CSV table of C-alpha atoms in Angstrom, one decimal:
chain,number,residue,atom,x,y,z
Y,965,MET,CA,85.9,82.3,49.4
Y,966,THR,CA,85.9,82.2,53.2
Y,967,HIS,CA,88.0,84.3,55.5
Y,968,ASP,CA,89.2,82.8,58.7
Y,969,PRO,CA,88.6,85.2,61.6
Y,970,PRO,CA,91.8,87.0,62.6
Y,971,PRO,CA,93.6,85.5,65.6
Y,972,ALA,CA,92.5,86.9,69.0
Y,973,LEU,CA,96.1,87.8,69.6
Y,974,ARG,CA,99.0,88.1,67.2
Y,975,VAL,CA,102.5,88.8,68.5
Y,976,GLN,CA,105.3,89.5,66.0
Y,977,GLY,CA,108.8,90.1,67.1
Y,978,LEU,CA,107.8,91.5,70.5
Y,979,THR,CA,111.0,92.7,72.3
Y,980,LEU,CA,111.5,94.4,75.6
Y,981,ARG,CA,115.0,95.5,76.5
Y,982,TYR,CA,116.3,97.0,79.7
Y,983,GLY,CA,119.7,98.3,78.7
Y,984,SER,CA,121.5,95.2,77.5
Y,985,VAL,CA,119.0,92.8,79.2
Y,986,ARG,CA,116.4,91.3,76.9
Y,987,ALA,CA,113.3,90.7,79.1
Y,988,LEU,CA,111.4,89.7,76.0
Y,989,ASP,CA,113.4,88.5,73.0
Y,990,GLU,CA,111.6,88.6,69.7
Y,991,LEU,CA,108.5,86.7,70.6
Y,992,TYR,CA,106.3,85.4,67.8
Y,993,PHE,CA,103.0,83.6,68.5
Y,994,ASP,CA,99.2,83.7,67.8
Y,995,VAL,CA,96.3,82.8,70.0
Y,996,ALA,CA,93.3,81.6,68.1
Y,997,PRO,CA,89.8,82.6,69.1
Y,998,GLY,CA,88.5,80.2,71.8
Y,999,GLU,CA,92.0,78.9,72.5
Y,1000,VAL,CA,93.2,78.5,76.1
Y,1001,VAL,CA,96.9,78.9,76.4
Y,1002,ALA,CA,99.0,78.3,79.6
Y,1003,LEU,CA,102.1,80.3,79.9
Y,1004,VAL,CA,104.6,78.6,82.1
Y,1005,GLY,CA,108.2,79.3,83.0
Y,1006,PRO,CA,110.6,80.0,85.9
Y,1007,SER,CA,110.3,83.3,87.7
Y,1008,GLY,CA,112.1,86.1,85.9
Y,1009,CYS,CA,111.6,84.4,82.5
Y,1010,GLY,CA,109.5,87.4,81.2
Y,1011,LYS,CA,105.9,86.1,81.7
Y,1012,THR,CA,104.8,89.2,83.6
Y,1013,SER,CA,106.7,91.5,81.3
Y,1014,LEU,CA,104.8,89.9,78.4
Y,1015,LEU,CA,101.4,90.5,80.0
Y,1016,ARG,CA,102.4,94.1,80.8
Y,1017,CYS,CA,103.4,94.7,77.2
Y,1018,LEU,CA,100.3,93.1,75.8
Y,1019,THR,CA,98.2,95.6,77.8
Y,1020,TRP,CA,100.6,98.4,77.0
Y,1021,LEU,CA,101.2,99.1,80.6
Y,1022,GLN,CA,104.8,98.6,79.6
Y,1023,GLN,CA,105.9,99.9,76.2
Y,1024,PRO,CA,107.8,97.2,74.3
Y,1025,THR,CA,111.1,98.2,72.6
Y,1026,GLY,CA,110.1,96.5,69.4
Y,1027,GLY,CA,107.6,94.3,67.6
Y,1028,LEU,CA,103.9,94.4,66.8
Y,1029,ILE,CA,100.8,93.3,68.7
Y,1030,GLU,CA,97.4,92.7,67.1
Y,1031,ILE,CA,94.2,92.2,69.0
Y,1032,ALA,CA,91.5,90.5,66.9
Y,1033,GLY,CA,93.2,92.0,63.8
Y,1034,ALA,CA,93.6,95.5,65.3
Y,1035,PRO,CA,97.1,96.7,65.9
Y,1036,LEU,CA,97.8,97.9,69.5
Y,1037,GLY,CA,100.3,100.5,70.4
Y,1038,GLN,CA,102.2,100.6,67.1
Y,1039,GLU,CA,101.1,99.9,63.6
Y,1040,ARG,CA,102.7,99.3,60.3
Y,1041,LEU,CA,101.7,101.8,57.7
Y,1042,PRO,CA,101.3,100.8,54.0
Y,1043,SER,CA,104.7,102.3,53.3
Y,1044,GLY,CA,106.2,99.8,55.8
Y,1045,ALA,CA,107.0,102.5,58.4
Y,1046,ILE,CA,106.0,101.8,62.0
Y,1047,ARG,CA,103.9,104.5,63.6
Y,1048,ARG,CA,103.1,104.9,67.3
Y,1049,GLN,CA,99.5,105.3,68.2
Y,1050,SER,CA,98.2,108.1,70.4
Y,1051,ARG,CA,97.4,107.4,74.1
Y,1052,ARG,CA,93.7,108.0,73.2
Y,1053,HIS,CA,93.8,105.5,70.4
Y,1054,ILE,CA,95.4,102.9,72.7
Y,1055,ASP,CA,92.9,103.6,75.4
Y,1056,ARG,CA,90.1,102.8,73.0
Y,1057,LEU,CA,91.6,99.4,72.2
Y,1058,ARG,CA,92.6,98.4,75.7
Y,1059,HIS,CA,89.2,96.9,76.7
Y,1060,ARG,CA,89.7,94.3,74.0
Y,1061,ILE,CA,92.3,92.7,76.3
Y,1062,GLY,CA,91.0,91.9,79.8
Y,1063,LEU,CA,93.8,91.6,82.3
Y,1064,VAL,CA,93.2,90.0,85.7
Y,1065,PHE,CA,96.1,91.2,87.9
Y,1066,GLN,CA,97.8,88.9,90.3
Y,1067,SER,CA,96.9,91.5,93.0
Y,1068,LEU,CA,93.4,91.9,91.5
Y,1069,ASN,CA,93.5,95.7,92.0
Y,1070,LEU,CA,89.8,96.2,92.6
Y,1071,TRP,CA,88.7,99.7,93.5
Y,1072,PRO,CA,88.1,99.6,97.3
Y,1073,HIS,CA,85.7,102.5,97.5
Y,1074,LEU,CA,83.2,100.9,95.0
Y,1075,THR,CA,80.9,98.0,95.5
Y,1076,ALA,CA,81.5,94.8,93.4
Y,1077,ARG,CA,78.8,95.8,91.0
Y,1078,GLU,CA,80.1,99.4,90.7
Y,1079,ASN,CA,83.6,98.0,90.0
Y,1080,VAL,CA,82.1,96.1,87.0
Y,1081,GLU,CA,79.9,99.0,85.9
Y,1082,LEU,CA,82.4,101.8,86.0
Y,1083,PRO,CA,84.7,100.9,83.1
Y,1084,GLN,CA,81.7,99.9,80.9
Y,1085,ARG,CA,80.1,103.3,81.4
Y,1086,VAL,CA,83.3,105.4,81.1
Y,1087,VAL,CA,85.1,103.5,78.3
Y,1088,LEU,CA,82.3,101.9,76.3
Y,1089,GLY,CA,79.7,104.6,77.0
Y,1090,ARG,CA,77.1,102.1,78.0
Y,1091,SER,CA,74.0,103.5,79.8
Y,1092,ARG,CA,73.5,103.0,83.5
Y,1093,THR,CA,70.9,100.4,82.8
Y,1094,ASP,CA,72.9,98.5,80.2
Y,1095,ALA,CA,76.0,98.5,82.3
Y,1096,ARG,CA,74.0,97.2,85.3
Y,1097,VAL,CA,72.3,94.4,83.3
Y,1098,ARG,CA,75.6,93.3,81.9
Y,1099,ALA,CA,77.4,93.5,85.3
Y,1100,ASP,CA,74.6,91.5,87.0
Y,1101,ALA,CA,74.6,88.8,84.3
Y,1102,ILE,CA,78.3,88.3,84.6
Y,1103,LEU,CA,78.4,88.4,88.4
Y,1104,ASP,CA,75.6,85.9,88.4
Y,1105,ARG,CA,77.4,83.6,85.9
Y,1106,LEU,CA,80.5,83.7,88.2
Y,1107,ARG,CA,78.1,83.1,91.2
Y,1108,VAL,CA,78.9,86.3,93.1
Y,1109,LEU,CA,75.7,88.2,92.3
Y,1110,GLU,CA,74.5,88.1,95.9
Y,1111,LEU,CA,77.7,90.0,96.8
Y,1112,ALA,CA,77.1,92.8,94.3
Y,1113,GLU,CA,76.5,95.4,97.1
Y,1114,LYS,CA,79.6,94.5,99.0
Y,1115,VAL,CA,82.9,96.5,98.8
Y,1116,PRO,CA,86.1,94.5,98.1
Y,1117,GLY,CA,87.1,94.8,101.8
Y,1118,GLN,CA,84.2,92.6,102.7
Y,1119,LEU,CA,85.0,89.9,100.2
Y,1120,SER,CA,87.2,86.8,100.5
Y,1121,GLY,CA,90.2,86.3,98.1
Y,1122,GLY,CA,88.3,84.0,95.8
Y,1123,GLN,CA,85.3,86.3,95.7
Y,1124,LYS,CA,87.4,89.3,94.9
Y,1125,GLN,CA,89.0,87.3,92.1
Y,1126,ARG,CA,85.6,86.6,90.5
Y,1127,VAL,CA,84.7,90.2,90.7
Y,1128,ALA,CA,88.0,91.2,89.1
Y,1129,ILE,CA,87.3,88.6,86.3
Y,1130,ALA,CA,83.8,90.0,85.9
Y,1131,ARG,CA,85.2,93.5,85.6
Y,1132,ALA,CA,87.4,92.5,82.7
Y,1133,LEU,CA,84.8,90.2,81.1
Y,1134,ALA,CA,82.1,92.9,81.1
Y,1135,MET,CA,84.2,94.8,78.5
Y,1136,ASP,CA,83.7,92.0,76.0
Y,1137,PRO,CA,87.4,91.4,75.5
Y,1138,ALA,CA,88.7,89.4,72.6
Y,1139,LEU,CA,91.3,87.9,75.0
Y,1140,MET,CA,91.6,87.4,78.7
Y,1141,LEU,CA,94.9,87.5,80.4
Y,1142,PHE,CA,95.5,86.0,83.9
Y,1143,ASP,CA,98.6,86.7,85.9
Y,1144,GLU,CA,99.2,83.8,88.2
Y,1145,PRO,CA,95.6,83.6,89.3
Y,1146,THR,CA,96.2,81.0,92.0
Y,1147,SER,CA,99.5,82.2,93.4
Y,1148,SER,CA,98.2,84.1,96.5
Y,1149,LEU,CA,95.5,81.6,97.4
Y,1150,ASP,CA,95.3,78.7,99.8
Y,1151,ALA,CA,94.7,75.2,98.5
Y,1152,GLU,CA,90.9,75.2,98.7
Y,1153,LEU,CA,90.6,78.5,96.9
Y,1154,ILE,CA,92.9,77.4,94.2
Y,1155,GLN,CA,90.4,74.7,93.3
Y,1156,GLU,CA,87.6,77.2,93.3
Y,1157,VAL,CA,89.5,79.6,91.0
Y,1158,LEU,CA,90.5,76.8,88.7
Y,1159,SER,CA,86.9,75.7,88.4
Y,1160,VAL,CA,86.0,79.3,87.4
Y,1161,LEU,CA,88.7,79.3,84.8
Y,1162,ARG,CA,87.6,75.9,83.6
Y,1163,GLY,CA,84.1,77.2,83.2
Y,1164,LEU,CA,85.3,80.2,81.2
Y,1165,ALA,CA,87.4,77.9,79.0
Y,1166,GLU,CA,84.4,75.7,78.3
Y,1167,SER,CA,82.2,78.6,77.3
Y,1168,GLY,CA,84.8,79.5,74.7
Y,1169,THR,CA,86.6,82.5,76.3
Y,1170,THR,CA,90.0,83.0,74.8
Y,1171,MET,CA,92.6,83.0,77.5
Y,1172,LEU,CA,96.3,83.3,78.1
Y,1173,VAL,CA,97.0,82.2,81.7
Y,1174,VAL,CA,100.3,82.6,83.4
Y,1175,THR,CA,100.3,79.7,85.9
Y,1176,HIS,CA,102.3,77.3,88.0
Y,1177,GLU,CA,99.4,74.9,88.2
Y,1178,ILE,CA,100.6,72.0,86.1
Y,1179,GLY,CA,97.2,70.3,86.6
Y,1180,PHE,CA,95.4,73.3,85.1
Y,1181,ALA,CA,97.9,73.5,82.2
Y,1182,ARG,CA,97.5,69.8,81.5
Y,1183,HIS,CA,93.8,69.4,81.8
Y,1184,VAL,CA,92.2,72.8,80.8
Y,1185,ALA,CA,94.7,74.5,78.5
Y,1186,HIS,CA,94.7,73.6,74.8
Y,1187,ARG,CA,98.3,74.7,74.5
Y,1188,LEU,CA,101.3,75.4,76.6
Y,1189,LEU,CA,103.9,78.0,76.0
Y,1190,PHE,CA,107.1,77.7,78.0
Y,1191,MET,CA,109.2,80.8,78.4
Y,1192,ASP,CA,112.8,81.0,79.5
Y,1193,GLN,CA,115.1,84.1,79.5
Y,1194,GLY,CA,112.6,86.1,77.5
Y,1195,ARG,CA,112.1,83.5,74.8
Y,1196,ILE,CA,109.5,80.9,74.0
Y,1197,VAL,CA,111.4,77.7,74.1
Y,1198,ALA,CA,108.5,75.2,73.8
Y,1199,ASP,CA,105.0,75.6,72.3
Y,1200,GLY,CA,102.6,72.6,71.9
Y,1201,PRO,CA,99.9,70.5,73.5
Y,1202,PRO,CA,100.3,70.7,77.3
Y,1203,ALA,CA,100.8,67.0,77.9
Y,1204,GLN,CA,103.4,66.8,75.2
Y,1205,VAL,CA,105.4,69.7,76.5
Y,1206,ILE,CA,105.1,68.7,80.2
Y,1207,ASP,CA,106.0,65.0,79.7
Y,1208,HIS,CA,108.2,64.9,76.6
Y,1209,ASP,CA,109.6,68.2,75.5
Y,1210,PRO,CA,113.3,67.7,75.1
Y,1211,HIS,CA,114.5,71.2,75.8
Y,1212,PRO,CA,116.8,71.0,78.8
Y,1213,ARG,CA,115.2,74.0,80.6
Y,1214,VAL,CA,111.7,72.6,80.1
Y,1215,ARG,CA,112.8,69.2,81.3
Y,1216,GLU,CA,114.5,70.7,84.4
Y,1217,PHE,CA,111.5,72.7,85.3
Y,1218,PHE,CA,108.8,70.1,84.9
Y,1219,ASP,CA,110.9,67.2,86.3
Y,1220,THR,CA,111.5,69.4,89.5
Y,1221,VAL,CA,107.8,70.3,89.7
Y,1222,LEU,CA,106.5,66.8,89.1
Y,1223,ALA,CA,109.0,65.3,91.5
Y,1224,PHE,CA,107.7,67.5,94.2
Y,1225,ARG,CA,104.1,66.5,93.5
Y,1226,ALA,CA,104.9,62.8,93.4
M,1212,MET,CA,88.0,142.3,137.2
M,1213,THR,CA,84.5,140.9,137.7
M,1214,PHE,CA,82.4,138.9,135.3
M,1215,LYS,CA,79.0,140.6,135.0
M,1216,PRO,CA,76.4,138.0,133.9
M,1217,ASP,CA,73.9,140.6,132.8
M,1218,PHE,CA,76.4,142.3,130.5
M,1219,PHE,CA,77.5,138.8,129.3
M,1220,LEU,CA,74.0,137.9,128.2
M,1221,ALA,CA,73.6,141.3,126.5
M,1222,SER,CA,76.9,140.8,124.7
M,1223,LEU,CA,75.8,137.4,123.5
M,1224,GLY,CA,72.8,139.1,121.8
M,1225,ASP,CA,75.2,141.5,120.1
M,1226,VAL,CA,78.0,139.2,119.2
M,1227,LEU,CA,76.3,135.9,118.2
M,1228,PRO,CA,74.4,137.3,115.2
M,1229,ALA,CA,77.7,138.2,113.6
M,1230,ALA,CA,78.6,134.5,113.6
M,1231,LEU,CA,76.7,134.3,110.4
M,1232,ILE,CA,79.3,136.5,108.8
M,1233,ASN,CA,82.1,134.2,110.0
M,1234,LEU,CA,80.2,131.2,108.8
M,1235,GLN,CA,79.7,132.6,105.4
M,1236,LEU,CA,83.3,133.8,105.0
M,1237,ALA,CA,84.6,130.5,106.3
M,1238,LEU,CA,82.4,128.4,104.0
M,1239,LEU,CA,83.5,130.4,100.9
M,1240,ALA,CA,87.1,130.3,101.9
M,1241,PHE,CA,87.0,126.6,102.6
M,1242,LEU,CA,85.3,125.7,99.3
M,1243,LEU,CA,87.9,127.8,97.5
M,1244,ALA,CA,90.6,126.1,99.5
M,1245,VAL,CA,89.4,122.6,98.7
M,1246,ALA,CA,89.1,123.4,95.0
M,1247,GLY,CA,92.4,125.3,94.9
M,1248,GLY,CA,94.2,122.6,97.0
M,1249,THR,CA,92.9,119.8,94.7
M,1250,ALA,CA,93.9,121.8,91.6
M,1251,LEU,CA,97.4,122.2,93.0
M,1252,THR,CA,97.6,118.4,93.7
M,1253,LEU,CA,96.6,117.7,90.1
M,1254,VAL,CA,99.2,120.1,88.8
M,1255,ARG,CA,101.8,118.7,91.0
M,1256,ALA,CA,101.0,115.1,89.8
M,1257,LEU,CA,102.0,116.2,86.3
M,1258,LYS,CA,105.5,116.3,87.7
M,1259,ILE,CA,106.7,119.2,85.6
M,1260,ARG,CA,109.9,120.1,87.4
M,1261,PRO,CA,110.0,124.0,87.2
M,1262,VAL,CA,106.3,124.2,88.0
M,1263,ASN,CA,106.6,122.0,91.1
M,1264,TRP,CA,109.7,124.0,92.2
M,1265,VAL,CA,107.6,127.2,92.1
M,1266,ILE,CA,104.7,125.6,93.9
M,1267,GLY,CA,107.2,124.3,96.5
M,1268,VAL,CA,108.6,127.8,97.1
M,1269,VAL,CA,105.0,129.1,97.6
M,1270,ILE,CA,104.1,126.3,99.9
M,1271,SER,CA,107.1,126.9,102.2
M,1272,PHE,CA,106.3,130.7,102.2
M,1273,ILE,CA,102.7,130.1,103.2
M,1274,ARG,CA,103.5,127.4,105.8
M,1275,GLY,CA,106.4,129.4,107.2
M,1276,THR,CA,104.7,132.8,107.8
M,1277,PRO,CA,101.8,133.8,110.0
M,1278,LEU,CA,98.3,133.8,108.5
M,1279,MET,CA,97.9,137.3,109.9
M,1280,ILE,CA,100.7,138.6,107.8
M,1281,GLN,CA,99.3,136.9,104.7
M,1282,ILE,CA,96.0,138.6,105.3
M,1283,PHE,CA,97.8,142.0,105.6
M,1284,LEU,CA,99.6,141.2,102.3
M,1285,PHE,CA,96.4,140.4,100.5
M,1286,PHE,CA,94.7,143.5,101.8
M,1287,TYR,CA,97.5,146.1,101.5
M,1288,ALA,CA,99.9,144.7,98.9
M,1289,LEU,CA,97.5,143.6,96.2
M,1290,PRO,CA,96.0,147.1,95.9
M,1291,ALA,CA,99.5,148.5,95.4
M,1292,ALA,CA,99.8,146.1,92.5
M,1293,GLY,CA,96.6,147.5,91.0
M,1294,ILE,CA,94.3,144.8,92.3
M,1295,ASP,CA,91.8,146.6,94.6
M,1296,LEU,CA,89.8,144.1,96.6
M,1297,GLY,CA,87.4,144.9,99.5
M,1298,PRO,CA,88.4,143.7,102.9
M,1299,MET,CA,86.0,140.8,102.8
M,1300,THR,CA,87.3,139.5,99.4
M,1301,ALA,CA,90.9,140.0,100.2
M,1302,GLY,CA,90.4,138.3,103.5
M,1303,VAL,CA,88.6,135.3,102.1
M,1304,LEU,CA,91.2,134.9,99.4
M,1305,ALA,CA,94.1,135.1,101.9
M,1306,ILE,CA,92.5,132.4,104.1
M,1307,ALA,CA,91.6,130.3,101.1
M,1308,PHE,CA,95.1,130.5,99.7
M,1309,ASN,CA,96.7,129.6,103.0
M,1310,SER,CA,94.3,126.7,103.5
M,1311,ALA,CA,94.7,125.4,99.9
M,1312,VAL,CA,98.4,125.0,100.6
M,1313,PHE,CA,97.7,122.9,103.7
M,1314,ILE,CA,95.1,120.9,101.8
M,1315,THR,CA,97.4,120.0,98.9
M,1316,GLU,CA,100.0,118.9,101.4
M,1317,ILE,CA,97.5,116.7,103.2
M,1318,GLN,CA,96.4,115.3,99.8
M,1319,ARG,CA,100.0,114.6,98.7
M,1320,GLY,CA,100.6,112.5,101.8
M,1321,SER,CA,97.5,110.4,101.3
M,1322,LEU,CA,98.0,110.0,97.6
M,1323,ALA,CA,101.1,108.0,98.3
M,1324,ALA,CA,99.0,105.5,100.3
M,1325,ILE,CA,96.7,104.7,97.3
M,1326,ASP,CA,97.9,101.4,95.7
M,1327,PRO,CA,99.3,102.2,92.3
M,1328,GLY,CA,97.9,98.8,91.2
M,1329,GLN,CA,94.4,100.2,91.2
M,1330,ILE,CA,95.5,102.9,88.8
M,1331,GLU,CA,97.2,100.3,86.6
M,1332,ALA,CA,93.9,98.4,86.5
M,1333,ALA,CA,92.1,101.5,85.4
M,1334,ILE,CA,94.7,102.2,82.7
M,1335,ALA,CA,94.5,98.6,81.5
M,1336,LEU,CA,90.7,98.8,81.2
M,1337,GLY,CA,91.1,102.0,79.0
M,1338,LEU,CA,90.1,104.7,81.5
M,1339,GLY,CA,91.7,108.0,80.6
M,1340,SER,CA,93.3,110.3,83.1
M,1341,ARG,CA,90.2,112.3,83.8
M,1342,PRO,CA,88.0,109.4,84.9
M,1343,ILE,CA,91.0,107.9,86.8
M,1344,TRP,CA,91.3,111.0,88.9
M,1345,GLY,CA,87.6,111.7,89.1
M,1346,ARG,CA,86.2,108.2,89.7
M,1347,VAL,CA,89.1,106.3,91.1
M,1348,VAL,CA,91.6,108.4,92.9
M,1349,LEU,CA,89.9,111.5,94.2
M,1350,PRO,CA,86.9,109.8,95.8
M,1351,GLN,CA,89.3,107.6,97.8
M,1352,LEU,CA,91.6,110.5,98.6
M,1353,PHE,CA,88.8,112.6,100.1
M,1354,ARG,CA,87.6,109.7,102.2
M,1355,ARG,CA,91.0,109.1,103.6
M,1356,ILE,CA,91.7,112.8,104.4
M,1357,LEU,CA,88.3,113.6,105.8
M,1358,PRO,CA,89.4,113.8,109.4
M,1359,MET,CA,92.3,116.1,108.4
M,1360,LEU,CA,90.1,118.1,106.2
M,1361,VAL,CA,87.7,118.7,109.1
M,1362,SER,CA,90.5,119.9,111.3
M,1363,GLU,CA,91.6,122.2,108.5
M,1364,ALA,CA,88.0,123.5,108.3
M,1365,THR,CA,88.1,124.4,112.0
M,1366,VAL,CA,91.4,126.3,111.4
M,1367,VAL,CA,89.6,128.2,108.6
M,1368,ILE,CA,86.7,129.1,110.8
M,1369,LYS,CA,88.9,130.4,113.6
M,1370,GLY,CA,91.0,132.2,111.0
M,1371,THR,CA,88.0,134.4,110.1
M,1372,ALA,CA,88.5,136.1,113.5
M,1373,LEU,CA,91.8,137.5,112.1
M,1374,LEU,CA,89.8,139.4,109.5
M,1375,SER,CA,88.8,141.8,112.3
M,1376,ILE,CA,92.2,143.4,111.8
M,1377,ILE,CA,91.4,144.4,108.2
M,1378,THR,CA,88.0,146.0,109.3
M,1379,VAL,CA,85.7,143.1,108.4
M,1380,VAL,CA,82.8,143.3,110.8
M,1381,GLU,CA,82.5,139.8,112.1
M,1382,MET,CA,82.2,138.2,115.6
M,1383,MET,CA,85.6,139.2,116.8
M,1384,ARG,CA,85.3,142.8,115.7
M,1385,VAL,CA,81.8,143.1,117.1
M,1386,ALA,CA,83.1,141.7,120.4
M,1387,GLN,CA,85.9,144.3,120.5
M,1388,ARG,CA,83.5,147.1,119.7
M,1389,VAL,CA,81.0,146.1,122.4
M,1390,GLY,CA,83.9,145.7,124.8
M,1391,SER,CA,85.4,149.1,124.3
M,1392,ALA,CA,82.1,150.9,124.2
M,1393,ASN,CA,81.3,149.5,127.7
M,1394,PHE,CA,84.9,149.5,129.0
M,1395,SER,CA,84.6,145.8,129.7
M,1396,PRO,CA,86.3,143.6,127.1
M,1397,PHE,CA,86.0,140.3,129.0
M,1398,GLU,CA,82.3,139.4,128.6
M,1399,PRO,CA,81.9,140.0,124.9
M,1400,MET,CA,85.2,138.1,124.2
M,1401,VAL,CA,83.8,135.1,126.1
M,1402,ALA,CA,80.6,135.4,124.0
M,1403,ALA,CA,82.7,135.4,120.8
M,1404,ALA,CA,84.7,132.4,122.0
M,1405,LEU,CA,81.5,130.5,122.6
M,1406,GLY,CA,80.3,131.4,119.1
M,1407,PHE,CA,83.4,129.9,117.5
M,1408,LEU,CA,83.3,126.9,119.8
M,1409,ALA,CA,79.6,126.2,118.9
M,1410,ILE,CA,80.3,126.2,115.2
M,1411,ASN,CA,83.3,123.9,115.5
M,1412,LEU,CA,81.4,121.5,117.8
M,1413,VAL,CA,78.6,121.1,115.3
M,1414,LEU,CA,81.2,120.6,112.5
M,1415,SER,CA,83.0,117.9,114.4
M,1416,ALA,CA,79.8,116.1,115.2
M,1417,ALA,CA,78.7,116.1,111.5
M,1418,ALA,CA,82.2,114.9,110.5
M,1419,GLN,CA,82.1,112.0,112.9
M,1420,ARG,CA,78.8,110.8,111.4
M,1421,LEU,CA,80.3,111.0,107.9
M,1422,GLU,CA,83.4,109.1,109.0
M,1423,ARG,CA,81.3,106.4,110.6
M,1424,ARG,CA,79.4,106.0,107.3
M,1425,TYR,CA,82.7,105.5,105.4
M,1426,ALA,CA,84.3,103.3,108.0
M,1427,SER,CA,82.7,100.1,106.8
M,1428,GLN,CA,83.8,100.7,103.3
M,1429,ARG,CA,87.5,101.2,104.3
M,1430,ALA,CA,87.5,97.9,106.2
């Protein structure tokens, strides 16, 4: 008898309400290990809320999240009751999800290498040597090792982005989340960042990427989730959703975007 | 009144050795003030309403009354409450308490300038509140407030002169003694002034070096 590995991410009934507004409305989806998922939708559709809930920066009002089989934030007891986990317990699971913020949020007083080393040492308890070896290996892989001694203020936007990715990757996450990784970059840097993401995808990194880059969604992602008003209204192969999904909001969105590009 | 150079040089010899006392008292008071001020900042960040209200009242009292009166209170009022401290201890505590209040106010201002996104990144990576303060927030905070901290340190050093009024034998008190013993207060007072000035000039120079070292990292 064989056991399939658990999904990298399982979301069941995830809901976030602000008063009567449902920012997230009972979302259900899995992300398989190695899968690259593009999350697309108009602004205000709940994409960022979803990422914040998945990292428990924002506490959802309902639903369950599992990272590689381990419940995050709340868990269902054998009795069926839902129990909230302690902050400490949640902190121990958080490194399993690597979030790359839109604003990157590197620590400006530390060098690139120290940014990557610090969470490994503090959260995973790795030794100074182990953390450094791991940091340098990842910085090298992302081709920013020669900048290891620089502080973020001395790095370009694209370089900072690689360091932020390295910081999350060094924690060996089961899943990487990207919040609009290209939104604040100029055209040249967008290509640079997309090629980094493509490289990660090809090496089997599981990723959920909030993006407006239709080209990335079409050519790199295995799957596209389209969100509107807190719901997933389309879920399928990117080309299929982009070109043929019949949902009116999906059509409106992609027809507009594609018309602009044509 | 005439300025007698010979007497001035003799006064320097009497007064300057006492600078060591001011230096020691100031160092101790300032270290206590930094520790106490930071502790106050941490407590205030917990945002417990009644606690912050009490701290706020204490802050406005300390900021709104002369340090000299606070020194008197520590020296005369605490023994009345059964806590009998020598003049040096009472004096150091009074200055440290006063300075801690100014330091926590400086820190509060700069804390607001630290991007909350950095703290969210730390939380998302699984850092607990201790490493977030210790490794992310405080190191940046101290770099930002360094110039203000140095100017606070000079206030503390000058503040030790006030301890002469509660019988601590430091530069100021030595100067007063030499002055009255020779019926010529002017020369020893200038000598004491030079003593304070020298300490503060050395301090400023050291601080500027430190600032320049951090300047590149803040860019």
